[in-house]
């Protein structure tokens, strides 16, 4: 299995994500949105956007490892942020960077970022869902 990340000619070339991914493999995985909860369901990073982003990414890696995959198998991410504003971008980057350092991964993937009014529980600031392709 491989996921090749591409910024095709004729489209902007952002530094923090890629425009598309080309994935080969035999198992398509749709991971439910991950939130800032530890393995026991306890909140992580209450009121701390960067800490919640980090936990979401760690949870994605944990879920994929549970089925024989890894974060490298992620083909696409969708990030839902409560009350998004551009001022939150550095904190998003901080959380992603901390997770990447812990996991030893390149977190740059095709990504869709959506601002939302609220998530499923009032303490949640962010939710991240993933699509992956594994063998």
Short mmCIF file of N, CA, C and O in Angstrom, two decimals:
data_model
loop_
_atom_site.label_atom_id
_atom_site.label_comp_id
_atom_site.label_asym_id
_atom_site.label_seq_id
_atom_site.Cartn_x
_atom_site.Cartn_y
_atom_site.Cartn_z
N UNK A 1 0.84 -1.17 0.00
CA UNK A 1 0.00 0.00 0.00
C UNK A 1 0.88 1.22 0.00
O UNK A 1 1.90 1.25 0.63
N UNK A 2 0.43 2.21 -0.71
CA UNK A 2 1.13 3.48 -0.64
C UNK A 2 0.16 4.62 -0.85
O UNK A 2 -0.86 4.47 -1.53
N UNK A 3 0.48 5.72 -0.24
CA UNK A 3 -0.25 6.96 -0.45
C UNK A 3 0.77 7.97 -0.97
O UNK A 3 1.75 8.27 -0.30
N UNK A 4 0.55 8.45 -2.18
CA UNK A 4 1.42 9.44 -2.79
C UNK A 4 0.70 10.78 -2.72
O UNK A 4 -0.42 10.92 -3.20
N UNK A 5 1.35 11.77 -2.11
CA UNK A 5 0.76 13.09 -1.96
C UNK A 5 1.22 13.98 -3.10
O UNK A 5 2.41 13.98 -3.45
N UNK A 6 0.28 14.75 -3.67
CA UNK A 6 0.58 15.51 -4.88
C UNK A 6 -0.02 16.91 -4.79
O UNK A 6 -1.14 17.08 -4.33
N UNK A 7 0.72 17.89 -5.28
CA UNK A 7 0.22 19.22 -5.57
C UNK A 7 0.34 19.40 -7.08
O UNK A 7 1.41 19.76 -7.58
N UNK A 8 -0.72 19.12 -7.83
CA UNK A 8 -0.63 19.17 -9.28
C UNK A 8 -0.35 20.58 -9.81
O UNK A 8 -0.72 21.57 -9.18
N UNK A 9 0.28 20.63 -10.96
CA UNK A 9 0.50 21.90 -11.64
C UNK A 9 -0.86 22.55 -11.90
O UNK A 9 -1.83 21.85 -12.17
N UNK A 10 -0.90 23.86 -11.80
CA UNK A 10 -2.13 24.59 -12.06
C UNK A 10 -2.96 24.85 -10.81
O UNK A 10 -3.97 25.53 -10.89
N UNK A 11 -2.54 24.28 -9.65
CA UNK A 11 -3.22 24.53 -8.37
C UNK A 11 -2.23 25.16 -7.41
O UNK A 11 -1.02 24.95 -7.54
N UNK A 12 -2.73 25.88 -6.41
CA UNK A 12 -1.81 26.41 -5.40
C UNK A 12 -1.03 25.29 -4.72
O UNK A 12 -1.51 24.16 -4.65
N UNK A 13 0.15 25.62 -4.22
CA UNK A 13 1.01 24.63 -3.57
C UNK A 13 1.18 24.99 -2.09
O UNK A 13 2.20 25.54 -1.69
N UNK A 14 0.18 24.66 -1.27
CA UNK A 14 0.25 25.01 0.15
C UNK A 14 1.33 24.21 0.87
O UNK A 14 1.66 23.09 0.48
N UNK A 15 1.88 24.82 1.92
CA UNK A 15 2.91 24.14 2.70
C UNK A 15 2.32 23.17 3.71
O UNK A 15 2.96 22.18 4.06
N UNK A 16 1.12 23.45 4.22
CA UNK A 16 0.59 22.68 5.35
C UNK A 16 -0.33 21.53 4.95
O UNK A 16 -0.80 20.80 5.81
N UNK A 17 -0.62 21.39 3.67
CA UNK A 17 -1.40 20.25 3.20
C UNK A 17 -1.11 20.01 1.73
O UNK A 17 -0.41 20.80 1.09
N UNK A 18 -1.60 18.91 1.19
CA UNK A 18 -1.46 18.62 -0.23
C UNK A 18 -2.84 18.64 -0.87
O UNK A 18 -3.84 18.36 -0.21
N UNK A 19 -2.89 18.93 -2.15
CA UNK A 19 -4.17 19.03 -2.85
C UNK A 19 -4.84 17.67 -3.03
O UNK A 19 -6.06 17.58 -3.03
N UNK A 20 -4.05 16.62 -3.20
CA UNK A 20 -4.66 15.30 -3.38
C UNK A 20 -3.70 14.20 -2.96
O UNK A 20 -2.51 14.43 -2.77
N UNK A 21 -4.27 13.03 -2.81
CA UNK A 21 -3.45 11.85 -2.56
C UNK A 21 -3.91 10.75 -3.51
O UNK A 21 -5.08 10.67 -3.85
N UNK A 22 -2.96 9.94 -3.92
CA UNK A 22 -3.25 8.79 -4.76
C UNK A 22 -2.90 7.57 -3.91
O UNK A 22 -1.74 7.39 -3.52
N UNK A 23 -3.91 6.77 -3.59
CA UNK A 23 -3.71 5.65 -2.69
C UNK A 23 -3.93 4.33 -3.42
O UNK A 23 -4.84 4.21 -4.24
N UNK A 24 -3.07 3.37 -3.12
CA UNK A 24 -3.26 2.01 -3.62
C UNK A 24 -3.29 1.08 -2.43
O UNK A 24 -2.61 1.29 -1.43
N UNK A 25 -4.09 0.07 -2.49
CA UNK A 25 -4.22 -0.88 -1.40
C UNK A 25 -5.51 -1.65 -1.57
O UNK A 25 -6.24 -1.45 -2.53
N UNK A 26 -5.79 -2.49 -0.61
CA UNK A 26 -6.96 -3.35 -0.77
C UNK A 26 -8.06 -3.09 0.25
O UNK A 26 -9.13 -3.65 0.13
N UNK A 27 -7.81 -2.23 1.23
CA UNK A 27 -8.82 -1.99 2.26
C UNK A 27 -9.00 -0.48 2.45
O UNK A 27 -8.08 0.22 2.82
N UNK A 28 -10.22 -0.02 2.17
CA UNK A 28 -10.55 1.39 2.38
C UNK A 28 -11.13 1.53 3.78
O UNK A 28 -12.05 0.81 4.16
N UNK A 29 -10.58 2.46 4.56
CA UNK A 29 -10.96 2.62 5.96
C UNK A 29 -11.55 4.01 6.16
O UNK A 29 -10.91 5.02 5.81
N UNK A 30 -12.75 4.07 6.71
CA UNK A 30 -13.41 5.33 7.05
C UNK A 30 -13.45 5.42 8.57
O UNK A 30 -14.19 4.68 9.21
N UNK A 31 -12.64 6.30 9.12
CA UNK A 31 -12.54 6.42 10.57
C UNK A 31 -13.47 7.51 11.06
O UNK A 31 -13.48 8.63 10.53
N UNK A 32 -14.27 7.18 12.07
CA UNK A 32 -15.16 8.18 12.66
C UNK A 32 -14.35 9.35 13.18
O UNK A 32 -13.17 9.21 13.50
N UNK A 33 -14.98 10.49 13.29
CA UNK A 33 -14.31 11.66 13.82
C UNK A 33 -13.74 11.38 15.19
O UNK A 33 -14.44 10.86 16.07
N UNK A 34 -12.47 11.71 15.36
CA UNK A 34 -11.79 11.50 16.64
C UNK A 34 -11.75 12.81 17.40
O UNK A 34 -11.53 13.87 16.82
N UNK A 35 -11.97 12.71 18.70
CA UNK A 35 -12.01 13.88 19.57
C UNK A 35 -10.99 13.74 20.68
O UNK A 35 -10.31 12.72 20.79
N UNK A 36 -10.91 14.75 21.52
CA UNK A 36 -9.91 14.79 22.59
C UNK A 36 -10.37 13.98 23.80
O UNK A 36 -10.76 14.53 24.82
N UNK A 37 -10.31 12.66 23.63
CA UNK A 37 -10.62 11.73 24.71
C UNK A 37 -9.50 10.70 24.76
O UNK A 37 -9.00 10.26 23.72
N UNK A 38 -9.11 10.29 25.97
CA UNK A 38 -8.11 9.24 26.10
C UNK A 38 -8.78 7.88 25.98
O UNK A 38 -9.99 7.79 25.73
N UNK A 39 -8.02 6.81 26.14
CA UNK A 39 -8.54 5.45 25.96
C UNK A 39 -9.69 5.13 26.90
O UNK A 39 -10.52 4.27 26.60
N UNK A 40 -9.75 5.82 28.04
CA UNK A 40 -10.83 5.59 29.01
C UNK A 40 -11.99 6.57 28.83
O UNK A 40 -12.91 6.59 29.65
N UNK A 41 -11.94 7.38 27.78
CA UNK A 41 -13.01 8.32 27.50
C UNK A 41 -12.92 9.62 28.28
O UNK A 41 -13.84 10.44 28.22
N UNK A 42 -11.82 9.82 28.99
CA UNK A 42 -11.65 11.06 29.76
C UNK A 42 -11.24 12.21 28.85
O UNK A 42 -10.43 12.02 27.93
N UNK A 43 -11.75 13.42 29.11
CA UNK A 43 -11.35 14.59 28.32
C UNK A 43 -9.85 14.86 28.41
O UNK A 43 -9.24 14.66 29.45
N UNK A 44 -9.29 15.31 27.30
CA UNK A 44 -7.87 15.70 27.22
C UNK A 44 -7.83 17.14 26.74
O UNK A 44 -8.50 17.50 25.78
N UNK A 45 -7.04 17.97 27.40
CA UNK A 45 -6.81 19.34 26.93
C UNK A 45 -8.03 20.23 27.03
O UNK A 45 -8.27 21.02 26.11
N UNK A 46 -8.74 20.18 28.12
CA UNK A 46 -9.92 21.01 28.25
C UNK A 46 -9.57 22.48 28.06
O UNK A 46 -8.68 23.02 28.72
N UNK A 47 -10.22 23.13 27.09
CA UNK A 47 -9.98 24.53 26.78
C UNK A 47 -8.69 24.80 26.02
O UNK A 47 -8.39 25.95 25.72
N UNK A 48 -7.92 23.77 25.69
CA UNK A 48 -6.62 23.91 25.02
C UNK A 48 -6.73 23.34 23.60
O UNK A 48 -6.63 22.13 23.40
N UNK A 49 -6.93 24.23 22.63
CA UNK A 49 -7.14 23.81 21.25
C UNK A 49 -5.99 22.95 20.72
O UNK A 49 -6.22 21.89 20.13
N UNK A 50 -4.75 23.38 20.92
CA UNK A 50 -3.59 22.63 20.41
C UNK A 50 -3.54 21.23 21.03
O UNK A 50 -3.27 20.24 20.32
N UNK A 51 -3.79 21.11 22.32
CA UNK A 51 -3.77 19.80 22.99
C UNK A 51 -4.87 18.90 22.45
O UNK A 51 -4.68 17.69 22.29
N UNK A 52 -6.03 19.48 22.14
CA UNK A 52 -7.12 18.67 21.60
C UNK A 52 -6.80 18.20 20.19
O UNK A 52 -7.07 17.05 19.84
N UNK A 53 -6.20 19.05 19.38
CA UNK A 53 -5.78 18.64 18.03
C UNK A 53 -4.79 17.48 18.13
O UNK A 53 -4.93 16.47 17.44
N UNK A 54 -3.81 17.64 19.00
CA UNK A 54 -2.81 16.58 19.19
C UNK A 54 -3.47 15.26 19.54
O UNK A 54 -3.16 14.22 18.95
N UNK A 55 -4.41 15.28 20.48
CA UNK A 55 -5.07 14.03 20.90
C UNK A 55 -5.88 13.42 19.76
O UNK A 55 -5.89 12.20 19.60
N UNK A 56 -6.52 14.24 18.94
CA UNK A 56 -7.27 13.72 17.79
C UNK A 56 -6.34 12.94 16.86
O UNK A 56 -6.66 11.83 16.43
N UNK A 57 -5.18 13.52 16.55
CA UNK A 57 -4.22 12.86 15.66
C UNK A 57 -3.68 11.57 16.30
O UNK A 57 -3.53 10.56 15.63
N UNK A 58 -3.39 11.62 17.59
CA UNK A 58 -2.91 10.41 18.29
C UNK A 58 -3.98 9.32 18.25
O UNK A 58 -3.66 8.14 18.06
N UNK A 59 -5.25 9.70 18.42
CA UNK A 59 -6.32 8.72 18.38
C UNK A 59 -6.47 8.10 16.99
O UNK A 59 -6.75 6.90 16.86
N UNK A 60 -6.27 8.89 15.95
CA UNK A 60 -6.31 8.34 14.59
C UNK A 60 -5.22 7.29 14.42
O UNK A 60 -5.46 6.19 13.92
N UNK A 61 -4.01 7.62 14.86
CA UNK A 61 -2.90 6.66 14.76
C UNK A 61 -3.19 5.40 15.56
O UNK A 61 -2.92 4.29 15.09
N UNK A 62 -3.76 5.53 16.75
CA UNK A 62 -4.10 4.37 17.58
C UNK A 62 -5.14 3.51 16.90
O UNK A 62 -5.01 2.27 16.87
N UNK A 63 -6.17 4.13 16.35
CA UNK A 63 -7.22 3.37 15.67
C UNK A 63 -6.66 2.59 14.49
O UNK A 63 -6.96 1.40 14.31
N UNK A 64 -5.83 3.24 13.68
CA UNK A 64 -5.27 2.57 12.50
C UNK A 64 -4.31 1.46 12.91
O UNK A 64 -4.28 0.39 12.27
N UNK A 65 -3.53 1.67 13.97
CA UNK A 65 -2.63 0.62 14.44
C UNK A 65 -3.42 -0.61 14.88
O UNK A 65 -2.96 -1.75 14.71
N UNK A 66 -4.62 -0.38 15.40
CA UNK A 66 -5.46 -1.49 15.85
C UNK A 66 -5.94 -2.40 14.73
O UNK A 66 -6.38 -3.52 15.00
N UNK A 67 -5.85 -1.94 13.49
CA UNK A 67 -6.24 -2.78 12.36
C UNK A 67 -5.06 -3.04 11.42
O UNK A 67 -5.23 -3.40 10.26
N UNK A 68 -3.84 -2.82 11.94
CA UNK A 68 -2.65 -3.13 11.16
C UNK A 68 -2.19 -2.01 10.25
O UNK A 68 -1.36 -2.23 9.36
N UNK A 69 -2.69 -0.81 10.46
CA UNK A 69 -2.28 0.33 9.64
C UNK A 69 -1.47 1.32 10.44
O UNK A 69 -1.07 1.06 11.58
N UNK A 70 -1.26 2.49 9.85
CA UNK A 70 -0.55 3.57 10.52
C UNK A 70 -1.04 4.89 9.96
O UNK A 70 -1.78 4.93 8.96
N UNK A 71 -0.58 5.98 10.56
CA UNK A 71 -0.97 7.30 10.08
C UNK A 71 -0.48 7.51 8.64
O UNK A 71 -1.09 8.28 7.90
N UNK A 72 0.57 6.84 8.25
CA UNK A 72 1.07 6.95 6.87
C UNK A 72 0.04 6.48 5.85
O UNK A 72 0.12 6.82 4.68
N UNK A 73 -0.92 5.66 6.29
CA UNK A 73 -1.96 5.14 5.40
C UNK A 73 -3.11 6.12 5.18
O UNK A 73 -4.01 5.86 4.38
N UNK A 74 -3.11 7.23 5.90
CA UNK A 74 -4.19 8.21 5.78
C UNK A 74 -4.11 8.87 4.40
O UNK A 74 -3.07 9.37 3.99
N UNK A 75 -5.24 8.86 3.70
CA UNK A 75 -5.33 9.48 2.38
C UNK A 75 -5.99 10.85 2.45
O UNK A 75 -5.75 11.69 1.58
N UNK A 76 -6.82 11.11 3.49
CA UNK A 76 -7.58 12.37 3.56
C UNK A 76 -8.04 12.61 4.99
O UNK A 76 -8.42 11.67 5.68
N UNK A 77 -7.96 13.86 5.43
CA UNK A 77 -8.44 14.27 6.74
C UNK A 77 -9.50 15.36 6.58
O UNK A 77 -9.41 16.19 5.68
N UNK A 78 -10.48 15.33 7.46
CA UNK A 78 -11.44 16.42 7.58
C UNK A 78 -11.39 16.90 9.03
O UNK A 78 -11.53 16.09 9.95
N UNK A 79 -11.17 18.20 9.21
CA UNK A 79 -11.03 18.78 10.54
C UNK A 79 -12.20 19.74 10.77
O UNK A 79 -12.42 20.65 9.97
N UNK A 80 -12.93 19.50 11.85
CA UNK A 80 -14.06 20.34 12.24
C UNK A 80 -13.63 21.15 13.46
O UNK A 80 -13.25 20.57 14.48
N UNK A 81 -13.68 22.48 13.36
CA UNK A 81 -13.22 23.35 14.44
C UNK A 81 -14.37 24.25 14.89
O UNK A 81 -14.98 24.95 14.07
N UNK A 82 -14.63 24.23 16.18
CA UNK A 82 -15.66 25.10 16.74
C UNK A 82 -15.19 26.55 16.66
O UNK A 82 -14.06 26.87 17.04
N UNK A 83 -16.07 27.41 16.15
CA UNK A 83 -15.80 28.85 16.05
C UNK A 83 -14.45 29.14 15.40
O UNK A 83 -13.64 29.92 15.91
N UNK A 84 -14.22 28.54 14.23
CA UNK A 84 -12.95 28.74 13.53
C UNK A 84 -12.70 30.21 13.24
O UNK A 84 -13.61 30.95 12.86
N UNK A 85 -11.46 30.61 13.39
CA UNK A 85 -10.98 31.91 12.92
C UNK A 85 -9.52 31.71 12.53
O UNK A 85 -8.85 30.81 13.05
N UNK A 86 -9.01 32.52 11.61
CA UNK A 86 -7.62 32.37 11.17
C UNK A 86 -6.60 32.46 12.31
O UNK A 86 -5.51 31.91 12.21
N UNK A 87 -6.96 33.12 13.40
CA UNK A 87 -6.06 33.23 14.55
C UNK A 87 -5.78 31.86 15.18
O UNK A 87 -4.82 31.70 15.93
N UNK A 88 -6.62 30.88 14.90
CA UNK A 88 -6.42 29.53 15.46
C UNK A 88 -5.42 28.70 14.66
O UNK A 88 -4.99 27.65 15.12
N UNK A 89 -5.03 29.17 13.48
CA UNK A 89 -4.13 28.39 12.62
C UNK A 89 -2.81 28.03 13.32
O UNK A 89 -2.38 26.88 13.23
N UNK A 90 -2.14 28.95 14.02
CA UNK A 90 -0.90 28.55 14.70
C UNK A 90 -1.11 27.45 15.74
O UNK A 90 -0.27 26.57 15.90
N UNK A 91 -2.23 27.48 16.44
CA UNK A 91 -2.52 26.45 17.45
C UNK A 91 -2.82 25.11 16.78
O UNK A 91 -2.44 24.06 17.29
N UNK A 92 -3.49 25.16 15.63
CA UNK A 92 -3.73 23.93 14.87
C UNK A 92 -2.38 23.34 14.48
O UNK A 92 -2.14 22.15 14.69
N UNK A 93 -1.50 24.16 13.93
CA UNK A 93 -0.18 23.70 13.54
C UNK A 93 0.62 23.15 14.72
O UNK A 93 1.33 22.15 14.60
N UNK A 94 0.50 23.80 15.87
CA UNK A 94 1.20 23.34 17.07
C UNK A 94 0.74 21.95 17.48
O UNK A 94 1.55 21.07 17.76
N UNK A 95 -0.57 21.74 17.51
CA UNK A 95 -1.10 20.44 17.90
C UNK A 95 -0.71 19.35 16.92
O UNK A 95 -0.30 18.25 17.31
N UNK A 96 -0.81 19.65 15.62
CA UNK A 96 -0.40 18.68 14.59
C UNK A 96 1.08 18.38 14.72
O UNK A 96 1.50 17.23 14.66
N UNK A 97 1.90 19.42 14.92
CA UNK A 97 3.34 19.23 15.05
C UNK A 97 3.72 18.37 16.24
O UNK A 97 4.60 17.51 16.14
N UNK A 98 3.05 18.58 17.37
CA UNK A 98 3.35 17.76 18.55
C UNK A 98 2.98 16.30 18.32
O UNK A 98 3.72 15.39 18.69
N UNK A 99 1.83 16.07 17.70
CA UNK A 99 1.43 14.69 17.40
C UNK A 99 2.41 14.05 16.42
O UNK A 99 2.81 12.90 16.60
N UNK A 100 2.81 14.79 15.40
CA UNK A 100 3.75 14.27 14.40
C UNK A 100 5.07 13.89 15.05
O UNK A 100 5.66 12.85 14.73
N UNK A 101 5.54 14.72 15.98
CA UNK A 101 6.80 14.43 16.67
C UNK A 101 6.67 13.17 17.51
O UNK A 101 7.57 12.32 17.51
N UNK A 102 5.56 13.00 18.21
CA UNK A 102 5.36 11.81 19.04
C UNK A 102 5.25 10.55 18.18
O UNK A 102 5.72 9.49 18.57
N UNK A 103 4.60 10.67 17.03
CA UNK A 103 4.34 9.51 16.18
C UNK A 103 5.47 9.26 15.17
O UNK A 103 5.50 8.20 14.55
N UNK A 104 6.33 10.24 14.96
CA UNK A 104 7.39 10.10 13.96
C UNK A 104 6.84 10.03 12.55
O UNK A 104 7.29 9.23 11.74
N UNK A 105 5.85 10.88 12.26
CA UNK A 105 5.18 10.84 10.96
C UNK A 105 5.24 12.19 10.28
O UNK A 105 5.48 13.21 10.90
N UNK A 106 4.97 12.18 8.97
CA UNK A 106 4.74 13.41 8.22
C UNK A 106 3.22 13.61 8.21
O UNK A 106 2.50 12.83 7.59
N UNK A 107 2.71 14.63 8.89
CA UNK A 107 1.26 14.79 9.01
C UNK A 107 0.60 15.50 7.83
O UNK A 107 -0.62 15.68 7.83
N UNK A 108 1.39 15.90 6.84
CA UNK A 108 0.85 16.67 5.72
C UNK A 108 0.04 15.75 4.82
O UNK A 108 0.58 14.82 4.20
N UNK A 109 -1.26 15.98 4.78
CA UNK A 109 -2.20 15.19 3.99
C UNK A 109 -3.17 16.13 3.30
O UNK A 109 -3.31 17.29 3.71
N UNK A 110 -3.92 15.64 2.32
CA UNK A 110 -5.06 16.45 1.85
C UNK A 110 -6.00 16.64 3.04
O UNK A 110 -6.26 15.71 3.80
N UNK A 111 -6.48 17.86 3.20
CA UNK A 111 -7.27 18.19 4.37
C UNK A 111 -8.38 19.15 3.99
O UNK A 111 -8.20 20.02 3.14
N UNK A 112 -9.52 18.97 4.62
CA UNK A 112 -10.60 19.93 4.53
C UNK A 112 -10.82 20.45 5.94
O UNK A 112 -10.97 19.66 6.88
N UNK A 113 -10.83 21.76 6.09
CA UNK A 113 -11.01 22.41 7.38
C UNK A 113 -12.36 23.12 7.37
O UNK A 113 -12.61 23.96 6.50
N UNK A 114 -13.21 22.75 8.33
CA UNK A 114 -14.54 23.33 8.40
C UNK A 114 -14.77 23.98 9.76
O UNK A 114 -14.51 23.36 10.79
N UNK A 115 -15.25 25.20 9.76
CA UNK A 115 -15.68 25.84 11.00
C UNK A 115 -17.11 25.43 11.29
O UNK A 115 -17.96 25.43 10.38
N UNK A 116 -17.37 25.05 12.52
CA UNK A 116 -18.71 24.61 12.93
C UNK A 116 -19.13 25.36 14.19
O UNK A 116 -18.29 25.88 14.93
N UNK A 117 -20.43 25.39 14.43
CA UNK A 117 -20.95 26.08 15.62
C UNK A 117 -20.67 25.29 16.88
O UNK A 117 -20.38 25.86 17.93
N UNK A 118 -20.77 23.97 16.81
CA UNK A 118 -20.59 23.13 17.99
C UNK A 118 -20.31 21.70 17.54
O UNK A 118 -20.56 21.33 16.39
N UNK A 119 -19.79 20.91 18.48
CA UNK A 119 -19.59 19.47 18.25
C UNK A 119 -20.48 18.71 19.22
O UNK A 119 -21.29 19.31 19.93
N UNK A 120 -20.32 17.41 19.29
CA UNK A 120 -21.22 16.56 20.05
C UNK A 120 -21.24 16.77 21.55
O UNK A 120 -22.21 16.41 22.21
N UNK A 121 -20.18 17.34 22.11
CA UNK A 121 -20.12 17.60 23.54
C UNK A 121 -19.55 19.01 23.74
O UNK A 121 -18.68 19.44 22.98
N UNK A 122 -20.02 19.73 24.76
CA UNK A 122 -19.68 21.14 24.87
C UNK A 122 -18.20 21.45 25.11
O UNK A 122 -17.74 22.55 24.79
N UNK A 123 -17.41 20.51 25.63
CA UNK A 123 -15.98 20.78 25.87
C UNK A 123 -15.11 20.55 24.65
O UNK A 123 -13.94 20.89 24.66
N UNK A 124 -15.66 20.00 23.60
CA UNK A 124 -14.88 19.68 22.41
C UNK A 124 -14.67 20.91 21.54
O UNK A 124 -15.61 21.61 21.19
N UNK A 125 -13.41 21.15 21.18
CA UNK A 125 -13.05 22.28 20.33
C UNK A 125 -12.75 21.86 18.90
O UNK A 125 -12.76 22.69 17.99
N UNK A 126 -12.45 20.55 18.70
CA UNK A 126 -12.05 20.07 17.39
C UNK A 126 -12.39 18.58 17.27
O UNK A 126 -12.41 17.85 18.27
N UNK A 127 -12.65 18.16 16.04
CA UNK A 127 -12.86 16.75 15.72
C UNK A 127 -12.20 16.49 14.38
O UNK A 127 -12.30 17.33 13.48
N UNK A 128 -11.51 15.36 14.27
CA UNK A 128 -10.79 15.04 13.03
C UNK A 128 -11.19 13.66 12.57
O UNK A 128 -11.10 12.68 13.32
N UNK A 129 -11.67 13.57 11.32
CA UNK A 129 -11.98 12.27 10.74
C UNK A 129 -10.98 11.96 9.64
O UNK A 129 -10.40 12.86 9.06
N UNK A 130 -10.80 10.68 9.39
CA UNK A 130 -9.79 10.26 8.43
C UNK A 130 -10.32 9.17 7.50
O UNK A 130 -11.16 8.36 7.90
N UNK A 131 -9.80 9.18 6.29
CA UNK A 131 -9.99 8.09 5.34
C UNK A 131 -8.59 7.54 5.07
O UNK A 131 -7.65 8.32 4.83
N UNK A 132 -8.46 6.23 5.15
CA UNK A 132 -7.15 5.59 4.94
C UNK A 132 -7.31 4.43 3.97
O UNK A 132 -8.41 3.90 3.76
N UNK A 133 -6.19 4.02 3.40
CA UNK A 133 -6.15 2.85 2.52
C UNK A 133 -5.00 1.97 3.01
O UNK A 133 -3.86 2.43 3.09
N UNK A 134 -5.31 0.72 3.38
CA UNK A 134 -4.29 -0.20 3.85
C UNK A 134 -4.41 -1.52 3.10
O UNK A 134 -5.40 -1.80 2.44
N UNK A 135 -3.36 -2.32 3.20
CA UNK A 135 -3.38 -3.65 2.57
C UNK A 135 -4.25 -4.59 3.36
O UNK A 135 -4.42 -4.49 4.52
#
